[in-house]
Structures are given as C-alpha cells and as structure tokens.
GROMACS .gro file of C-alpha atoms in nm:
model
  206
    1UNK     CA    1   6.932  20.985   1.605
    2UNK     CA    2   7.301  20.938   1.720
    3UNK     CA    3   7.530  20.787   1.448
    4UNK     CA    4   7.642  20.415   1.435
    5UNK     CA    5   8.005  20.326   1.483
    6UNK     CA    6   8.101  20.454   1.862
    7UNK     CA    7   8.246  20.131   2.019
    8UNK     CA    8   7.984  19.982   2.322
    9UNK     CA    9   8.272  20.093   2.615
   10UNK     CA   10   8.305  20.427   2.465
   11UNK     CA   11   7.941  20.455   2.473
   12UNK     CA   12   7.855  20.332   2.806
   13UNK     CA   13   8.149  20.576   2.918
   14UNK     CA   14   7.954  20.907   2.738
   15UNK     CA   15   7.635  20.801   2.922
   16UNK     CA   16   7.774  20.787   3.266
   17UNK     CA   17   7.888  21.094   3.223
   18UNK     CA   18   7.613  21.274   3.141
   19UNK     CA   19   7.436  21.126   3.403
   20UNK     CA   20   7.723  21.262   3.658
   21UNK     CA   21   7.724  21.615   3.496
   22UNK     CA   22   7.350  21.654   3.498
   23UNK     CA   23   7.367  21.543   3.858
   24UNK     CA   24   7.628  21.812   3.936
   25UNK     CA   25   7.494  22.126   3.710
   26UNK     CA   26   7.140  22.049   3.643
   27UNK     CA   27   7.041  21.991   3.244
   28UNK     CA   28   7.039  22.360   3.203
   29UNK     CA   29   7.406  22.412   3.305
   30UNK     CA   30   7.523  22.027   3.117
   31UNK     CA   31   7.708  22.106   2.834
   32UNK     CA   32   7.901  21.928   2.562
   33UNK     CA   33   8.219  22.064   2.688
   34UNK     CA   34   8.165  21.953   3.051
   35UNK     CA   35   8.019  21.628   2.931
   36UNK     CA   36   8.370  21.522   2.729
   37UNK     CA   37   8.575  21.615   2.984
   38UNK     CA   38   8.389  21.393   3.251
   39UNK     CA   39   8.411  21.141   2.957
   40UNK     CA   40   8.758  21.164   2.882
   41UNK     CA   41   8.652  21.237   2.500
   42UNK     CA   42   8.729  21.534   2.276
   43UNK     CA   43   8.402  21.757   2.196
   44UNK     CA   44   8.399  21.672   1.886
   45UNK     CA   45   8.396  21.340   1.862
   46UNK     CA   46   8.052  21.372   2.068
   47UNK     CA   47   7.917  21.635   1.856
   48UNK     CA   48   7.982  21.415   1.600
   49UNK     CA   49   7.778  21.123   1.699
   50UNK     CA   50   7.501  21.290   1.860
   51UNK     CA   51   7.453  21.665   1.762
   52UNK     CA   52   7.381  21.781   2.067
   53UNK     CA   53   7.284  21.724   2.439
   54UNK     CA   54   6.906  21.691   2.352
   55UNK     CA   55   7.026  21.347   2.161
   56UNK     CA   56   7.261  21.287   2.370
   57UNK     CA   57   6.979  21.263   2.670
   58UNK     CA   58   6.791  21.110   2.471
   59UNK     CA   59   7.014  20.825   2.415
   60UNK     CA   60   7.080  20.808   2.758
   61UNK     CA   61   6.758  20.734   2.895
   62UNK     CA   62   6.726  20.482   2.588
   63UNK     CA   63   7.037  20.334   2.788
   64UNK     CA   64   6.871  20.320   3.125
   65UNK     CA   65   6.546  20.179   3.016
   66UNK     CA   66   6.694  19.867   2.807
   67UNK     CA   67   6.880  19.829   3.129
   68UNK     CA   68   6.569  19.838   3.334
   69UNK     CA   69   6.423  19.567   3.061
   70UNK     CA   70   6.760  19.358   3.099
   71UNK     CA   71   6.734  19.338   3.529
   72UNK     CA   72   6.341  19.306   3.461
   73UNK     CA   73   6.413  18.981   3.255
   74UNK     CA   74   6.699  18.826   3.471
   75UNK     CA   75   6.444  18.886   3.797
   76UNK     CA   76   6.147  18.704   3.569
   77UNK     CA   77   6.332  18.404   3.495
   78UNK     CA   78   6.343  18.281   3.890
   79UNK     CA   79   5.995  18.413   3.892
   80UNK     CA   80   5.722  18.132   3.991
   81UNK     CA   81   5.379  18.298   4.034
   82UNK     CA   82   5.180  18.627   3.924
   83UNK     CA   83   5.302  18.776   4.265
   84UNK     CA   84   5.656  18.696   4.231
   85UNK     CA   85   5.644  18.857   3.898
   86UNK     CA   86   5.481  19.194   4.058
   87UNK     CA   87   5.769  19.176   4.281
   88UNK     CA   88   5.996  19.138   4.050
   89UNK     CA   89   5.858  19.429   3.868
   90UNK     CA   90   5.853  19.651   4.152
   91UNK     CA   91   6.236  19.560   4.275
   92UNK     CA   92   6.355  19.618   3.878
   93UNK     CA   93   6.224  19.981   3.944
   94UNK     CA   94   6.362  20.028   4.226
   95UNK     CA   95   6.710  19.834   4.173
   96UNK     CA   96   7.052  19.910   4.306
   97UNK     CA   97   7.219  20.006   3.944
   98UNK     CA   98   6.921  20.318   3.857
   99UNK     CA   99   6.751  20.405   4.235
  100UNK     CA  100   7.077  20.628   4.306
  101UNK     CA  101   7.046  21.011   4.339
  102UNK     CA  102   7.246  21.024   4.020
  103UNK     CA  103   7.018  20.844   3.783
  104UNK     CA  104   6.680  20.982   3.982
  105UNK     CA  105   6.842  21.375   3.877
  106UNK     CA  106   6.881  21.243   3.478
  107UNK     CA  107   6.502  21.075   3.512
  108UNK     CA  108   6.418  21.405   3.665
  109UNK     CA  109   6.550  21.597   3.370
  110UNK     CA  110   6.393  21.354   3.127
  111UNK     CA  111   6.034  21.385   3.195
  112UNK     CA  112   6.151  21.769   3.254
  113UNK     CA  113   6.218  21.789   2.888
  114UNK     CA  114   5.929  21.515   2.767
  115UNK     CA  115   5.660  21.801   2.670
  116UNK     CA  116   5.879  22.004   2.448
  117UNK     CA  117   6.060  21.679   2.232
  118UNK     CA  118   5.854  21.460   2.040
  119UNK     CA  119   6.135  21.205   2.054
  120UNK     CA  120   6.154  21.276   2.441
  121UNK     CA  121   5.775  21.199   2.460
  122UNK     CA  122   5.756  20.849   2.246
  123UNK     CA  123   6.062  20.728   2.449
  124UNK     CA  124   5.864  20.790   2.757
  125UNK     CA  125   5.550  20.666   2.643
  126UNK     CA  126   5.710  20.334   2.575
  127UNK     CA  127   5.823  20.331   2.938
  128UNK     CA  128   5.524  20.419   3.087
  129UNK     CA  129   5.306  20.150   2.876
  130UNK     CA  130   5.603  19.898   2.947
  131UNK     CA  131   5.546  19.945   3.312
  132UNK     CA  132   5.123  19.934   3.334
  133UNK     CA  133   5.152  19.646   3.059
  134UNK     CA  134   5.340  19.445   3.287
  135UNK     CA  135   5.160  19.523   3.622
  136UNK     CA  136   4.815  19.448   3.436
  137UNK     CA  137   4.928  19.118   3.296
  138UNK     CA  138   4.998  18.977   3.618
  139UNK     CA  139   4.734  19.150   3.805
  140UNK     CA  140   4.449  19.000   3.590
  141UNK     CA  141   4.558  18.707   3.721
  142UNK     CA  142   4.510  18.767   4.088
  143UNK     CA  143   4.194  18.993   4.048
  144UNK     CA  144   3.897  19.127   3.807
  145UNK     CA  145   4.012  19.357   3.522
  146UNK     CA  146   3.871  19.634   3.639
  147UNK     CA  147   4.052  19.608   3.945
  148UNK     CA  148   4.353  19.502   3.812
  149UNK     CA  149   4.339  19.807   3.553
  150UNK     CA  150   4.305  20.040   3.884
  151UNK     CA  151   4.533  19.910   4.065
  152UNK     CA  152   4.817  19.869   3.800
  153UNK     CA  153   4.786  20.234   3.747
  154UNK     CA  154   4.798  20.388   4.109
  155UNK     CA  155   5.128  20.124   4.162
  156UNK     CA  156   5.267  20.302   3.834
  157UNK     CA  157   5.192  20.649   4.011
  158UNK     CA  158   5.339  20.565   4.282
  159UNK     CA  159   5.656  20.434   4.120
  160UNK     CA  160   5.689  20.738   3.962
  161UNK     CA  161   5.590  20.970   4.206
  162UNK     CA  162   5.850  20.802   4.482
  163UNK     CA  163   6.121  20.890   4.137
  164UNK     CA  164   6.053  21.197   4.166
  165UNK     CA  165   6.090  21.260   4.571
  166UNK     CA  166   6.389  21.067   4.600
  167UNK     CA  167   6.493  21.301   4.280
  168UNK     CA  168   6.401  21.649   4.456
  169UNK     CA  169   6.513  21.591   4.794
  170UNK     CA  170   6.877  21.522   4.643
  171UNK     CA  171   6.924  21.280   4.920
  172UNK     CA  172   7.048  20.852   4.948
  173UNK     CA  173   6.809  20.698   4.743
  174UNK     CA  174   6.592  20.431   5.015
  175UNK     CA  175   6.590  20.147   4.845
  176UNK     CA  176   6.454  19.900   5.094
  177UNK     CA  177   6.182  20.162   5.232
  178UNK     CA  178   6.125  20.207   4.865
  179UNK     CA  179   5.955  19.839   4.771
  180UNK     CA  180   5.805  19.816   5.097
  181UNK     CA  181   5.603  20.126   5.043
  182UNK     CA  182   5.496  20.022   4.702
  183UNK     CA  183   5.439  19.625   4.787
  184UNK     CA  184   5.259  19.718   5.105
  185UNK     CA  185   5.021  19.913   4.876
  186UNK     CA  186   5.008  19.656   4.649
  187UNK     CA  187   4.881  19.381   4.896
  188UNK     CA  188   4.674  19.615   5.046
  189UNK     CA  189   4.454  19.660   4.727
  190UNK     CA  190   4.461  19.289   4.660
  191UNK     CA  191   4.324  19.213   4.995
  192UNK     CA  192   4.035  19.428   4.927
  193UNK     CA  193   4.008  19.314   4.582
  194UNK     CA  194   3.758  19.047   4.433
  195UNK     CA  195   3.910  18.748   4.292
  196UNK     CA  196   3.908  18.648   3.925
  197UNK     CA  197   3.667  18.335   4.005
  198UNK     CA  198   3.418  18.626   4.202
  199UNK     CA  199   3.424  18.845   3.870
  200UNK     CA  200   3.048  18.829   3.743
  201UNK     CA  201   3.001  18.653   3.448
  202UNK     CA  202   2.873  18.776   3.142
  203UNK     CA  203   2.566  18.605   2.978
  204UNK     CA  204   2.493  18.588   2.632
  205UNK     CA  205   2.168  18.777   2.506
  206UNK     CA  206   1.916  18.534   2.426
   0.00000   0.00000   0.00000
C-alpha cells in the first residue's frame, strides 16, 4: 500500500505520468526513473511512497476507477428512468477523461498484470462486479432476471472487449462509434426480451 502524506496535486501529477510513460514504453520498459522525470519528482521521493511500479500501478488504476465512480454519479443524478441510467452507465465507460489511447494502454497493462498480483486481481474484481452490479440493477427493471443477468454480462464483455481493441490498435479512441455499438446492442436484446410483467410467476406448493 502507498504511504499517506503525498499532497492530492502531487499525486494526481505521479499518476498522469505513469499513464504517459506506460503509453510511450510499454509496462515492461516504465521505470521509476522515467516515471519521476515525466513527473517532475526526484526518484526517491516515489520510491518512498510507493515501493515500486507494481504499487505504483496499482494506485493508479485505484485513481481511474474512483474517477469512473465520480463521472458515473454526476451522469446518475440527471438520470430519470432505468434506461437513462444504462446510458449513463455505458457513456461513464466510455467518457472523454479515460476512452483516450493513453488510459486504454495503462487498462491494457492492468488486466496484463491482474493474474500474477493478488492486489492487481481484487482491484479488478471490484471493477468488474461494479460494472455487472449496475447493469443488472437497472436491467431487472426493464426485463426478467434471467434476461437481465444475460444481458448485463455480454454488455460488460463488450465494454471490455471494445477496451481492449481501441487499446491494441494504438489508434484515436472512437468515442461516439463506441456507445452506439454498445447501446445498439443493448436495445437490441431488450427488444427481444420478455418484460418483467411477462416473467412467469411462481406458485406456492400446496
């Protein structure tokens, strides 16, 4: 865990620039030393309050997501219906700030490092049941649970697949084409999907 007591600028500084050097060299090639001088910081004083680059990715993508969750919650509060909120959901993923080539290359070298960090892995866990939590709680409310459990989870895949092209083909990050491809798939399986009055009920054993 990265020691208490850098100030909020300095910190916000550090993270962009590991973003920018991982986007430039690749994780393997991102060192501390390349890191501080993109950050205008001394080595030390980043070795000092995170150990290492492993931490200091990790506190990074900590970064990102509570920014995600911040957008997510400013976009909910104008938010009227379930579908509003699923569009919501799917614009905060795909938002001006983190759908850059920049950020998709550090999301990229995330998940790259997820299987071999166990503090990688519960940081990306957390996103990934964020994101289906979300999508089912709304969904229920448009179609069956079943449904509404299948569908949250291919519009999750797809989210995260579309991450990961934008992040390999090292190209301008589509924004627009990006939620129309997603929310065109989403009203697709709605339109073939039973309503929440049509789900059968249930009866009691006698």
């Amino acid at each position: 865990m990265p020691k208490v007591g850098m100030q909020p600028v300095r910190r916000r500084q550090l993270i962009d620039a590991t973003i920018e050097t991982i986007h430039q060299h690749g994780f393997a090639d991102t060192t501390i030393a390349r890191i501080s001088k993109a950050a205008g910081m001394s080595s030390g004083i980043i070795s000092h309050y995170f150990g290492g680059k492993n931490a200091l990715l990790q506190e990074t993508m900590r970064s990102l997501m509570k920014d995600l969750r911040n957008d997510y919650m400013v976009r909910l509060a104008t938010a009227k219906t379930p579908m509003d909120r699923l569009e919501a959901i799917i614009n905060t993923n795909f938002n001006e700030e983190q759908f850059t080539p920049q950020v998709t290359v550090a999301w990229l070298s995330f998940w790259a490092q997820v299987p071999f960090s166990d503090q990688l892995r519960r940081l990306n866990n957390i996103y990934f049941q964020r994101l289906a939590s979300n999508l089912r709680h709304e969904l229920r409310q448009l179609t069956t649970e079943e449904c509404a459990d299948e569908i949250s989870s291919a519009i999750a895949a797809m989210v995260d697949g579309i991450w990961v092209r934008t992040g390999l083909s090292r190209g301008q990050a589509d924004i627009a084409g990006a939620r129309k491809m997603v929310l065109g798939t989403l009203r697709l399986y709605l339109a073939n999907s039973p309503s929440p009055a049509k789900c059968p009920k249930k009866h009691a054993k006698k």
